[in-house]
Coordinates of C-alpha atoms in Angstrom, one line a residue:
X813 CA 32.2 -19.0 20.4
X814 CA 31.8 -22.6 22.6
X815 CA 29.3 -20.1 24.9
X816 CA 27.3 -19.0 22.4
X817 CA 24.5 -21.2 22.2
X818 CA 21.3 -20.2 20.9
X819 CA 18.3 -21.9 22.4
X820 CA 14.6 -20.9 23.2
X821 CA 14.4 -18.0 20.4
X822 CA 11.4 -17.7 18.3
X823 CA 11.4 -18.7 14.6
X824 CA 10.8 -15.5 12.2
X825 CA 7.3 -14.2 11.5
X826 CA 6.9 -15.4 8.3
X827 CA 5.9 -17.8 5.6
X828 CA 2.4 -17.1 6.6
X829 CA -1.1 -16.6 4.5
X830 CA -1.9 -13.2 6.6
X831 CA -5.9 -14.2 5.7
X832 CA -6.0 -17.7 6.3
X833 CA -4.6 -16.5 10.0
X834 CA -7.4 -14.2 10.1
X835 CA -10.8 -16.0 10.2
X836 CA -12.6 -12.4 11.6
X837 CA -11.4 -11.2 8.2
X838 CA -12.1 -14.2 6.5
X839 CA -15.6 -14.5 7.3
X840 CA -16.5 -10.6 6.7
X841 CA -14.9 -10.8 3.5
X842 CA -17.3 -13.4 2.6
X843 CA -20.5 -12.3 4.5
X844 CA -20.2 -8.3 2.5
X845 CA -18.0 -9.3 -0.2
X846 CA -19.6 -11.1 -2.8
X847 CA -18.6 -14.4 -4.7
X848 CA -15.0 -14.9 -5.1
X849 CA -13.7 -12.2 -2.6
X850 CA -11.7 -15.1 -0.7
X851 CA -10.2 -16.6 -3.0
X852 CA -9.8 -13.3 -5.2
X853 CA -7.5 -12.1 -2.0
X854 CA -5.3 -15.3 -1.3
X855 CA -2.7 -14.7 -3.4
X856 CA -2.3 -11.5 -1.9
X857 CA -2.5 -12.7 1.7
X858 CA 0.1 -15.2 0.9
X859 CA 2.5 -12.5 -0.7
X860 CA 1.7 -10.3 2.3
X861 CA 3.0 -12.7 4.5
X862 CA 5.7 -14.1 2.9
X863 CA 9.5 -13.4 3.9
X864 CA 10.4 -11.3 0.4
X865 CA 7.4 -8.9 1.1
X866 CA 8.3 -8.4 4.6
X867 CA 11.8 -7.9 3.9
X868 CA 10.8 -5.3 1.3
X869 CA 8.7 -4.0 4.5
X870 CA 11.6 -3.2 6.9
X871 CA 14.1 -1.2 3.4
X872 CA 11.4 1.0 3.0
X873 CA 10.5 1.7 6.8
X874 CA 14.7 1.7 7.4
X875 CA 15.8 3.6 4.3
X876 CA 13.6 7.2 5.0
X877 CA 12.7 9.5 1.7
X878 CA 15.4 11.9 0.7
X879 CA 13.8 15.4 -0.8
X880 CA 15.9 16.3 -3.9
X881 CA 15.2 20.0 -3.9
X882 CA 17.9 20.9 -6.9
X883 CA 19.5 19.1 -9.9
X884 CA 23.1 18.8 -10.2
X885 CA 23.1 21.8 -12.4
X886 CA 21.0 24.1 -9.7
X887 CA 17.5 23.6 -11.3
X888 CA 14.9 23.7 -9.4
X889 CA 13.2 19.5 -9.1
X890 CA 11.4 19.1 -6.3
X891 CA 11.7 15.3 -6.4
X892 CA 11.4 12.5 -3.5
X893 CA 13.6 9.6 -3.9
X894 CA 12.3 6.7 -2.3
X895 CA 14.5 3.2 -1.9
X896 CA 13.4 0.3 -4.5
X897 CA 11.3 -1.3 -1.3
X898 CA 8.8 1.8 -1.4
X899 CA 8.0 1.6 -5.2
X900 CA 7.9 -2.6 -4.8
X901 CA 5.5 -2.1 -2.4
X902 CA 3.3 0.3 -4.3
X903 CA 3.4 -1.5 -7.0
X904 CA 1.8 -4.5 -5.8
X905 CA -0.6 -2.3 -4.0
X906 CA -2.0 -0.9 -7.0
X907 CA -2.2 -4.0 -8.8
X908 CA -4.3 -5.5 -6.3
X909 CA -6.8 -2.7 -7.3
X910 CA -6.2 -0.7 -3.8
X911 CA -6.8 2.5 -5.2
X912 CA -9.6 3.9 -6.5
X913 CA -11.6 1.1 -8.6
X914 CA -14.2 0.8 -6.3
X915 CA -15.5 4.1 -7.3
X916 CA -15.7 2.8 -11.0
X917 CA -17.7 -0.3 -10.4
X918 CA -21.2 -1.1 -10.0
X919 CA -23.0 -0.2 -6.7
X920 CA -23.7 -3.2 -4.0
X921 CA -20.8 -5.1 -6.2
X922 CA -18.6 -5.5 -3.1
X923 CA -16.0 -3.8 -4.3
X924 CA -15.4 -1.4 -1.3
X925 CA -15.5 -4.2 1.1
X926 CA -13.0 -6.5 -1.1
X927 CA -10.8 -3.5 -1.4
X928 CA -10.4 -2.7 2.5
X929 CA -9.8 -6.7 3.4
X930 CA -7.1 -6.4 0.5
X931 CA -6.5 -3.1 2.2
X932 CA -5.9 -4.5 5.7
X933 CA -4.1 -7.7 4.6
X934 CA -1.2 -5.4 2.6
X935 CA -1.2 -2.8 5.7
X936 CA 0.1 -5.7 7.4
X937 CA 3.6 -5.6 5.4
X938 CA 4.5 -1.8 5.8
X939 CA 2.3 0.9 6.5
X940 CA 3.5 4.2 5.4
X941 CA 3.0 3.7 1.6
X942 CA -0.5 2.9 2.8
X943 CA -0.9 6.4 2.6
X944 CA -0.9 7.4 -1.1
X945 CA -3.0 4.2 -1.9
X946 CA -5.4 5.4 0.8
X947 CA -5.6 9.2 -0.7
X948 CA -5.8 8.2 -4.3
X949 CA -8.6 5.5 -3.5
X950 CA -10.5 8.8 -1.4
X951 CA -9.9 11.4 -3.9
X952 CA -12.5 9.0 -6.3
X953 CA -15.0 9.8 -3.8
X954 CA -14.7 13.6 -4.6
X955 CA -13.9 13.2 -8.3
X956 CA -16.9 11.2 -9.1
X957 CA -19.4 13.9 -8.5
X958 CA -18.1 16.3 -10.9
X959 CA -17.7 14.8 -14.4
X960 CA -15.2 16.9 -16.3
X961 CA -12.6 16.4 -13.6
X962 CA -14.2 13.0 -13.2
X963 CA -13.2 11.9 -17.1
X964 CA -10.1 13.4 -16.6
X965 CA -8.5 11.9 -13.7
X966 CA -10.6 8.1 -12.8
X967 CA -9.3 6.2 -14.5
X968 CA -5.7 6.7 -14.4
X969 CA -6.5 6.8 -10.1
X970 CA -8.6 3.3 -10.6
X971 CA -5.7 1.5 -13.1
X972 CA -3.9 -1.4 -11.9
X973 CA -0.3 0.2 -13.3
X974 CA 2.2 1.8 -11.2
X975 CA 3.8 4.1 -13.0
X976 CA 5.9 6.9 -11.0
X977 CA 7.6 9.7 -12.3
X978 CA 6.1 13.6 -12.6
X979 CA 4.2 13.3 -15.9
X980 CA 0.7 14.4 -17.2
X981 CA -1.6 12.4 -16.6
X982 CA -2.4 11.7 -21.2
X983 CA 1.1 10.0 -20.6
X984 CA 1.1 7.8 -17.9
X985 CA -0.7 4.0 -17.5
X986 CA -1.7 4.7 -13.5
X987 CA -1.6 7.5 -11.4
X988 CA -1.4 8.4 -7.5
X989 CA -3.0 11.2 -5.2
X990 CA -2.5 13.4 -2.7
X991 CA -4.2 15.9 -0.4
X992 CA -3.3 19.6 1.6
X993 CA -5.7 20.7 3.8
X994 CA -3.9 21.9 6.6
X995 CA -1.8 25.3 7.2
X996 CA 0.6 26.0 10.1
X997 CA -1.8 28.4 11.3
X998 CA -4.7 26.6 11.4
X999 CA -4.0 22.8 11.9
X1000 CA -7.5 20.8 11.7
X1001 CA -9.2 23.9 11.4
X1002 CA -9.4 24.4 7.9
X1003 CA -11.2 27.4 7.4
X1004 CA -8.5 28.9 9.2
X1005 CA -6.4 28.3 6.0
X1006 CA -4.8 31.4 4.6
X1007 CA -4.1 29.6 0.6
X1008 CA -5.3 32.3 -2.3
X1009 CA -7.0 31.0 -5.5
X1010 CA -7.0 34.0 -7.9
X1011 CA -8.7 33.5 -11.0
X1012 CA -7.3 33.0 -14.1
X1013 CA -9.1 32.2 -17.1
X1014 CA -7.2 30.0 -20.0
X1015 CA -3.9 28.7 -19.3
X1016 CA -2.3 24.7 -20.1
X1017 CA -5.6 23.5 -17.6
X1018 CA -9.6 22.4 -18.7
X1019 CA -12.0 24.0 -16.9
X1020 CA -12.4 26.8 -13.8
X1021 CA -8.9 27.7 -14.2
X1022 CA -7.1 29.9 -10.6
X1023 CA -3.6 30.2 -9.1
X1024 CA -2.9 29.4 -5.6
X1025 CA -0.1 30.9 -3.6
X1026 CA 0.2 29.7 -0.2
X1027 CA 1.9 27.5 2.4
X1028 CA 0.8 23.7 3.1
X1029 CA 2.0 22.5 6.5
X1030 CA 1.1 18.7 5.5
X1031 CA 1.1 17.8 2.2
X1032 CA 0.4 13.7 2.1
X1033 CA 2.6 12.0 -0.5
X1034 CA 4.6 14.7 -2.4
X1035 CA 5.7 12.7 -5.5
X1036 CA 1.6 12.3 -6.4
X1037 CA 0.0 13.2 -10.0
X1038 CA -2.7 15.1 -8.4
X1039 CA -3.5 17.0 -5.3
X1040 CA -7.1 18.1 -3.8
X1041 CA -6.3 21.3 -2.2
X1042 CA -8.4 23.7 0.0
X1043 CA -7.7 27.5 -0.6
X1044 CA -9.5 30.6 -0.1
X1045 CA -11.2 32.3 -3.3
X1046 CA -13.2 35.2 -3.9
X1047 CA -16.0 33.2 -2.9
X1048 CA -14.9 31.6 0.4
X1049 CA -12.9 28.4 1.1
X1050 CA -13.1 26.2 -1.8
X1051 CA -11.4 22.6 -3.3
X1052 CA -9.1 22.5 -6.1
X1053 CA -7.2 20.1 -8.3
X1054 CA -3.6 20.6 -8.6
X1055 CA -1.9 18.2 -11.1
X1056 CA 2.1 18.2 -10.9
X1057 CA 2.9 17.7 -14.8
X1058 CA 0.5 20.1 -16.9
X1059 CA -0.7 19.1 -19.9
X1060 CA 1.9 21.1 -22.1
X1061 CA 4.5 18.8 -20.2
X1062 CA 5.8 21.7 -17.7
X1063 CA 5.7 21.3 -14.3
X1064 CA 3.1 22.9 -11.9
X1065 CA 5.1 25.1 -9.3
X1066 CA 4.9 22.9 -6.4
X1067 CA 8.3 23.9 -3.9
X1068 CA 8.8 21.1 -1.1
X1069 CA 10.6 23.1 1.8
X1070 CA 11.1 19.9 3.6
X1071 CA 10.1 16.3 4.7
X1072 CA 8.7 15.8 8.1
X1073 CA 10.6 13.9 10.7
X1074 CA 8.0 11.5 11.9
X1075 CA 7.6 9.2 15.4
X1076 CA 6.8 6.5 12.8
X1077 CA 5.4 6.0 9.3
X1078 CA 9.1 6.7 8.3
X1079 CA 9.2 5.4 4.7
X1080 CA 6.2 8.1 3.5
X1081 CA 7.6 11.3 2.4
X1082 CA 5.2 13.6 4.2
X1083 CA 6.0 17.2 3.3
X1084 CA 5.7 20.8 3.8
X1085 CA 5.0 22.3 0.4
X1086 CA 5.0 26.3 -1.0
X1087 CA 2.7 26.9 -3.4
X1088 CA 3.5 30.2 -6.0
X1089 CA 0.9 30.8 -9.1
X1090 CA 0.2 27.6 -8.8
X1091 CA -2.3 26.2 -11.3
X1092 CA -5.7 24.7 -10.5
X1093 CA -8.8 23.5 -11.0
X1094 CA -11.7 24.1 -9.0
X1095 CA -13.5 21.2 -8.1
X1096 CA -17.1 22.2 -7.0
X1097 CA -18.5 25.9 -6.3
X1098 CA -16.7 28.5 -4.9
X1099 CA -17.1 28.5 -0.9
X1100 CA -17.9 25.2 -0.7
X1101 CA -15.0 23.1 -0.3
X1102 CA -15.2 21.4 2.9
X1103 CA -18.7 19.9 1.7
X1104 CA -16.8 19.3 -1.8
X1105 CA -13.8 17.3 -0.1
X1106 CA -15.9 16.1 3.1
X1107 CA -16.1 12.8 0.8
X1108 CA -13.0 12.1 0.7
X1109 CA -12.2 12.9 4.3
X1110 CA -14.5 10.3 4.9
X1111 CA -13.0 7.3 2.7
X1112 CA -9.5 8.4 4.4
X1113 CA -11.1 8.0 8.0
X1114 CA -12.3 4.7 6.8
X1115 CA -8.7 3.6 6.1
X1116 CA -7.8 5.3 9.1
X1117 CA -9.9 2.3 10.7
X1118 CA -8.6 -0.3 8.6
X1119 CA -5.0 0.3 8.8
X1120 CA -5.5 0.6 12.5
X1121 CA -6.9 -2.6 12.6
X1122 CA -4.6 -4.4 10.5
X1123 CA -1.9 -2.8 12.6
X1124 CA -3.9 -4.5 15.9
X1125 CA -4.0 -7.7 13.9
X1126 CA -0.4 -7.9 13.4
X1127 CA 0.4 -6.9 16.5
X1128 CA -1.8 -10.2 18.7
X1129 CA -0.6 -12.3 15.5
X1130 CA 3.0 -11.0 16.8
X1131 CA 2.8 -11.9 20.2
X1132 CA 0.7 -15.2 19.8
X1133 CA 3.3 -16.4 17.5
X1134 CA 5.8 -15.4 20.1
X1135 CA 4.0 -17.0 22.9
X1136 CA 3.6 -20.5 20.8
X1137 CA 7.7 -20.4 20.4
X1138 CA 9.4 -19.2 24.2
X1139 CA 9.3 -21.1 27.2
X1140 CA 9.7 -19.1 30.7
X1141 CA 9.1 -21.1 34.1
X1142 CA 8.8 -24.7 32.6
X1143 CA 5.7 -24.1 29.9
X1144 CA 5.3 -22.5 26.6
X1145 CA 4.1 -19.0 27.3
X1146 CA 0.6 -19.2 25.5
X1147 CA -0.2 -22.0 28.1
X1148 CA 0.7 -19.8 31.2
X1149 CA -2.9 -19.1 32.3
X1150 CA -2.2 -15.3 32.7
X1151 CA -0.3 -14.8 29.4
X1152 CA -3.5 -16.3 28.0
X1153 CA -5.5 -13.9 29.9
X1154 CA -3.6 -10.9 27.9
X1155 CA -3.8 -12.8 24.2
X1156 CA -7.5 -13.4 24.9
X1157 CA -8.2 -9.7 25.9
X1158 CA -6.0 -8.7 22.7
X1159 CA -7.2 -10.8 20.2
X1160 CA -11.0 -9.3 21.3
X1161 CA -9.8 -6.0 20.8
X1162 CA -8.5 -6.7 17.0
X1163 CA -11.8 -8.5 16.0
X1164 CA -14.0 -6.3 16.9
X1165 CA -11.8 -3.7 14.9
X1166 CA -11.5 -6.0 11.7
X1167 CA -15.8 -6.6 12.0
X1168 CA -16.6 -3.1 12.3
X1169 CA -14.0 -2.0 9.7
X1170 CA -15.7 -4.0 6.7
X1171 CA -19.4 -3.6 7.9
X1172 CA -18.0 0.4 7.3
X1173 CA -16.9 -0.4 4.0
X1174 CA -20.0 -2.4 3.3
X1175 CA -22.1 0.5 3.8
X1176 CA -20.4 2.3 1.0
X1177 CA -21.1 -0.4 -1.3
X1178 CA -25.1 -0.6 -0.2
X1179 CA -25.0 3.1 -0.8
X1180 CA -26.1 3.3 3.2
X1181 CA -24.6 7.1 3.4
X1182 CA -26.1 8.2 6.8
X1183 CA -24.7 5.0 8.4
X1184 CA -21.2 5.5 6.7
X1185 CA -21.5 9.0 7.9
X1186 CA -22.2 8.4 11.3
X1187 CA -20.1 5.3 11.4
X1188 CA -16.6 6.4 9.9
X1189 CA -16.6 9.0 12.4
X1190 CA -17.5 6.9 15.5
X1191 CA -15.1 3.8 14.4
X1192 CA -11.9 6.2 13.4
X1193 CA -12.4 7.8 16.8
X1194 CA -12.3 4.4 18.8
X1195 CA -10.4 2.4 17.1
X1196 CA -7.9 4.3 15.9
X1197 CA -7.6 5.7 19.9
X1198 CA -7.4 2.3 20.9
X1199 CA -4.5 1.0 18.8
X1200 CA -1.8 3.0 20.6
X1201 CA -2.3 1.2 24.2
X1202 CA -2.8 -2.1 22.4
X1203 CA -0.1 -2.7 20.4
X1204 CA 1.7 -1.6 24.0
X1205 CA 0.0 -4.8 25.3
X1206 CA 1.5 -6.9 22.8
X1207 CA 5.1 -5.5 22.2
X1208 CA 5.2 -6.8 26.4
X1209 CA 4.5 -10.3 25.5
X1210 CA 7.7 -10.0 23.6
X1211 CA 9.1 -8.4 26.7
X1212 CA 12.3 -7.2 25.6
X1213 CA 13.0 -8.9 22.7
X1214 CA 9.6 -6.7 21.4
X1215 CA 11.6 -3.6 22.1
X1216 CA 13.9 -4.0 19.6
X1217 CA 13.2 -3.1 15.9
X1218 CA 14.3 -6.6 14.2
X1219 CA 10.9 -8.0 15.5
X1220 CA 8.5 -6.2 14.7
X1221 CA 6.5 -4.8 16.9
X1222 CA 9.0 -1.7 17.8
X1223 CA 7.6 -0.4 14.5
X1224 CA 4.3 -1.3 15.1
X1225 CA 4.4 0.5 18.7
X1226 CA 5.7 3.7 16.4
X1227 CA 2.5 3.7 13.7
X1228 CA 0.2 3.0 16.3
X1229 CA -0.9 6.6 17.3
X1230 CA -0.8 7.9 14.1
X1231 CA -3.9 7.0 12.6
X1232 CA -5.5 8.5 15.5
X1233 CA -4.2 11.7 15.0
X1234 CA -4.3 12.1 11.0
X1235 CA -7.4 12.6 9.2
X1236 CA -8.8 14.7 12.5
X1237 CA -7.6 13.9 15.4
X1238 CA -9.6 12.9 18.6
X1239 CA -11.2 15.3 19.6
X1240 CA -12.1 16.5 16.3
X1241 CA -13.6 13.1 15.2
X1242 CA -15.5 13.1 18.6
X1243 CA -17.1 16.4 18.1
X1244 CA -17.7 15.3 14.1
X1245 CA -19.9 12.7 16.0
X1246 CA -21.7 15.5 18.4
X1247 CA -22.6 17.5 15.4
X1248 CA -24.0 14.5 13.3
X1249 CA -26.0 13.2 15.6
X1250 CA -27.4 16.6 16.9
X1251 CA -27.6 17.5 12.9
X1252 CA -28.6 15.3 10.6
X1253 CA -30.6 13.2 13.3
X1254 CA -30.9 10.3 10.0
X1255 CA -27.9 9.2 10.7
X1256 CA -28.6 8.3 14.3
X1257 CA -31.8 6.4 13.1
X1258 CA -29.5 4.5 10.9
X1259 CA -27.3 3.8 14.0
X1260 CA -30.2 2.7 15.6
X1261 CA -31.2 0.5 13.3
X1262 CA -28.4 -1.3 12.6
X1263 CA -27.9 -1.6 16.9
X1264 CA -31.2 -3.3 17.4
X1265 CA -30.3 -5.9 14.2
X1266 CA -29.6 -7.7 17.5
X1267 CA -32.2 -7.1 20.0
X1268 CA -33.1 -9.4 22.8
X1269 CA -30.1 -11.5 22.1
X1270 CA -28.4 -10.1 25.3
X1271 CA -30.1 -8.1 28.1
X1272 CA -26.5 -6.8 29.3
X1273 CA -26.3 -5.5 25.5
X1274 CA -29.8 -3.8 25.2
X1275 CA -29.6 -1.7 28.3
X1276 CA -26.3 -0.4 26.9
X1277 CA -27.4 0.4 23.9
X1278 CA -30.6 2.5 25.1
X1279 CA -28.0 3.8 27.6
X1280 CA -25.8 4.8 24.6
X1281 CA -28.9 6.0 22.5
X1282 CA -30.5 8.1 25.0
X1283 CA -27.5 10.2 26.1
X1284 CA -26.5 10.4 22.0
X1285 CA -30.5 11.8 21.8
X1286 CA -29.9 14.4 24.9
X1287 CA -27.3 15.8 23.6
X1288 CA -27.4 20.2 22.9
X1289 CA -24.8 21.0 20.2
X1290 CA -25.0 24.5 21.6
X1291 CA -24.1 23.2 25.1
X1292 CA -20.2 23.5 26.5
X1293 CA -21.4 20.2 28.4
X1294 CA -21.8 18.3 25.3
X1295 CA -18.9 19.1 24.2
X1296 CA -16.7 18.2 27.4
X1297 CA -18.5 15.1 27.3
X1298 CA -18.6 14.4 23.7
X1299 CA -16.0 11.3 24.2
X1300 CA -17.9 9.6 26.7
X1301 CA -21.1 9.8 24.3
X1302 CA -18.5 8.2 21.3
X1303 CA -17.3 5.4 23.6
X1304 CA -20.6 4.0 24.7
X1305 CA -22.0 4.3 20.9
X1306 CA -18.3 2.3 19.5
X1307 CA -18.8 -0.3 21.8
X1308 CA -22.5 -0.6 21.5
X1309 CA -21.9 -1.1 17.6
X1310 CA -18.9 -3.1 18.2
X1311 CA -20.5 -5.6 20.2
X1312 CA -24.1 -5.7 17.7
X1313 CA -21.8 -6.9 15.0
X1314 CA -19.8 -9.5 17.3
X1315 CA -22.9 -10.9 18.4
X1316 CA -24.6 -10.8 14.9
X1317 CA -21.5 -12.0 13.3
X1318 CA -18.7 -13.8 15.5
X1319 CA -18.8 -17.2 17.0
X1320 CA -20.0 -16.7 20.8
X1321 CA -17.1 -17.2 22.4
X1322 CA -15.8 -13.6 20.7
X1323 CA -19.0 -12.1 21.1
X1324 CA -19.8 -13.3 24.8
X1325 CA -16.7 -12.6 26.3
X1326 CA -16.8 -8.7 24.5
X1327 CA -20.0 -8.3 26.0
X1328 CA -19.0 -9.1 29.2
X1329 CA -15.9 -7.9 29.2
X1330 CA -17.0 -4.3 27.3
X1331 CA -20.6 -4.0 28.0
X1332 CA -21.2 -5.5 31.4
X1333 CA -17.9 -4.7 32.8
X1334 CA -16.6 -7.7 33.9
X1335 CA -12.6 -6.7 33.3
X1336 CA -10.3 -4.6 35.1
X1337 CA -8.3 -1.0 33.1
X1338 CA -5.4 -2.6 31.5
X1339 CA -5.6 -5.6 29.0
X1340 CA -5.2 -9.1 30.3
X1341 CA -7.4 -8.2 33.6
X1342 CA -10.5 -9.9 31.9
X1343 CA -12.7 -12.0 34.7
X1344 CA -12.0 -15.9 35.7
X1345 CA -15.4 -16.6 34.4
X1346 CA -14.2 -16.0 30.7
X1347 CA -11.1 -18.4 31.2
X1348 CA -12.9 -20.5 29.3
X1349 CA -13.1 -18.9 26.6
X1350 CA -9.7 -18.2 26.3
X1351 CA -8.0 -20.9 23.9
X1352 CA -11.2 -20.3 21.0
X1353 CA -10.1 -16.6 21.2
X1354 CA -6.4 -17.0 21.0
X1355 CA -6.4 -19.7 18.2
X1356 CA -8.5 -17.2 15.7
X1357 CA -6.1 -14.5 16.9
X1358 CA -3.0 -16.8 15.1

């Protein structure tokens, strides 16, 4: 058509190397990575951001799981059939060692903090089959302590081959996991759970041998090899291992009523799952399967903080890109002094995510367990709660045009609350805090520690952080006030560790404009309100956001 003249539309978002754009990422990958984590991670940064890779991003988010309960002749299959995108996807995931090698190499090698940057930097293509590369890299947490089940299942969990397809284990290359903690009944509380675990000795299994008959109200990524499952036996609430395939070839009775209809994260297949004389494994003692499974909770938290980030990341790298392409009122929007205001303020927000993210992952590589503890719990409360209003943020600087799905963010927008609500949502995470902290008092003192790594380097910072310390010390875990204020006391510890590692870490543009606009205040309720004394600031912070 003669009136159809396009002009003043930004070029796609791709053709990019998604960690050469990333300098925060960069720079912690090479601070707590070890030699060669850089350049061991380019070649998936540059996939990551290329135009096949993102393509293969949007079939899997557009084409949605179908649950194949029956065969054509009536049998019973129980099968997920996922479009070519999701099993592309996963496959390059699990070649870049996303899954649960880290559990198999040496300690203080790195390896945790060279898997979350390769983590973050494939989160950025497609999200949702995040989720059974995040629960078969946790499940090695668990595993590892008990060797039997350890021997059995590690290395097919750590392999670099994707091999799908309900199998045992003796038969496949690679192999995936999955987790069902929660009930209908019962939600985050698990012990609420209402699973059986009779015992049965013998049978096609090695080991503690029960069945399980129950409901699962969330069962994370159905077509898995195996499953860590909570259930109720004789002696109390205890983990098991469920395989799919036994070992005689047979399949493990493992019904999938249905697939949820999610908000976002459309492309993962989560599921509601029966199980009837289902075979297991027990992993651990009898009554003790929150402490036996609290491991891997804790690696899945820490992804929870990664994939939030990365989703942040994307998300300022989005509407920077945007901003650098669209003119509005006779100059490119990233030079309109207030747009600037809002890329500055979001670009903070993503750093201090990506920073705190790896110096998490770090501390499972030093083997620094009462920090990780603490940490994970603090960092998926905060981050992941502040992902949601974000990515809001940003999707604006698009204005409409970051409403509709082709760009981008509209998906974005739709993961963004989700991390904060798997894996224990707010509340539960913030409580988590209140009862470490009032319970295992080391893993304040590690807080501690790692917060005054920066003493007397601002005076705006230390009063915050014995602000943040003293009220964490006060705290009465018998006390209903403790509780009702157990967010306030998680906000001023996040931002107090968030702003130690900018300033130990990040140039001090980043960390001077987070302290003021965090610590001392200087910044209004919604993004883009940050002070006219930080205007300054504002092109160093933009340029590392993309």
């Amino acid at each position: 058509m003669s009136t159809h003249e396009v002009t003043n539309q930004v070029p796609p978002f791709a053709g990019r190397d998604l960690l050469a754009d990333d300098p925060a990422l960069a720079e912690g990958l090479a601070r707590w990575g070890g030699d060669g984590a850089v350049a061991g991670l380019e070649p998936l940064a540059r996939l990551a951001g290329s135009e096949p890779a993102q393509e293969h991003g949007r079939l899997a988010d557009t084409h949605r799981p179908v649950l194949r309960t029956f065969d054509s002749r009536g049998h019973r299959v129980d099968e997920v059939e996922f479009h070519p995108s999701w099993h592309w996807l996963l496959g390059q995931a699990v070649g870049a060692g996303l899954t649960a090698g880290p559990w198999t190499a040496p300690a203080a090698s790195g390896a945790h903090v060279r898997r979350a940057g390769g983590f973050v930097v494939w989160s950025r293509v497609e999200a949702g089959h995040g989720c059974p590369v995040s629960m078969t890299y946790a499940a090695g947490s668990a595993l590892r302590h008990h060797p039997q089940q350890r021997d059995r299942w590690l290395p097919a969990l750590a392999s670099r081959d994707y091999e799908p397809g309900i199998r045992p284990v003796s038969g496949k290359a690679g192999a995936l996991a999955g987790m069902g903690m929660t009930e209908k009944q019962g939600g985050s509380d698990v012990r609420a759970n209402t699973t059986r675990a009779v015992p049965t000795p013998g049978g096609p299994l090695e080991g503690d041998t029960y069945r399980l008959t129950g409901h699962k109200w969330f069962c994370s990524a159905p077509m898995s090899d195996l499953f860590l499952v909570l259930a109720q036996a004789p002696g109390g609430l205890t983990c098991f291992v469920v395989p799919r395939a036994l070992d005689d070839g047979g399949r493990n009775p493992f019904a999938l009523q249905r697939l949820k209809d999610k908000l976002g994260n459309h492309s993962n297949a989560s599921s509601e799952v029966e199980l009837d004389g289902t075979w297991a494994v027990r992993l651990g003692d009898e009554g003790r399967g929150v402490r036996t499974i609290i491991d891997m909770v804790g690696a899945t938290r820490l992804d929870c903080v990664l994939g939030s980030a990365a989703t942040m990341r994307d998300a300022v790298a989005r509407a920077v890109h945007h901003s650098r392409h669209r003119f509005a009122f006779g100059a490119l929007l990233v030079d309109q002094p207030l747009m600037r205001n809002v890329l500055a303020d979001l670009a903070l927000e993503a750093e201090a995510a990506t920073v705190l993210g790896l110096r998490l992952a770090h501390a499972f590589d030093a083997g620094e367990t009462d920090l990780a503890r603490l940490g994970v719990a603090i960092g998926k409360f905060w981050v992941c709660k502040r992902t949601a209003p974000m990515v809001a943020e940003a999707l604006e600087c698009l204005g409409g045009n970051g409403y509709v799905e082709e760009n981008g963010l509209a998906r974005l927008y739709r993961e963004a609350p989700l991390n904060s609500i798997w894996e224990g949502s707010g509340n539960v995470n913030a409580l988590d805090v209140l009862r470490a902290v009032t319970r295992e008092p080391a893993t304040l003192e590690a807080l501690t520690t790692e917060l005054h790594r920066v003493r007397g380097r601002s005076t705006e910072l230390d009063a915050h952080v014995d602000s943040a310390l003293a009220q964490a010390r006060s705290l009465d875990p018998s006390s209903a006030e403790a509780a009702f204020g157990a967010r306030t006391v998680v906000e001023g510890l996040a931002l107090a560790l968030q702003a130690s590692l900018l300033v130990e870490h990040s140039p001090a543009a980043v960390a001077d404009a987070f302290v003021a606009s965090r610590i001392a205040g200087r910044r209004g309720h919604t993004f883009g309100s940050l002070d006219v004394d930080l205007a300054a600031s504002a092109g160093a912070l933009i340029e590392r956001a993309g």
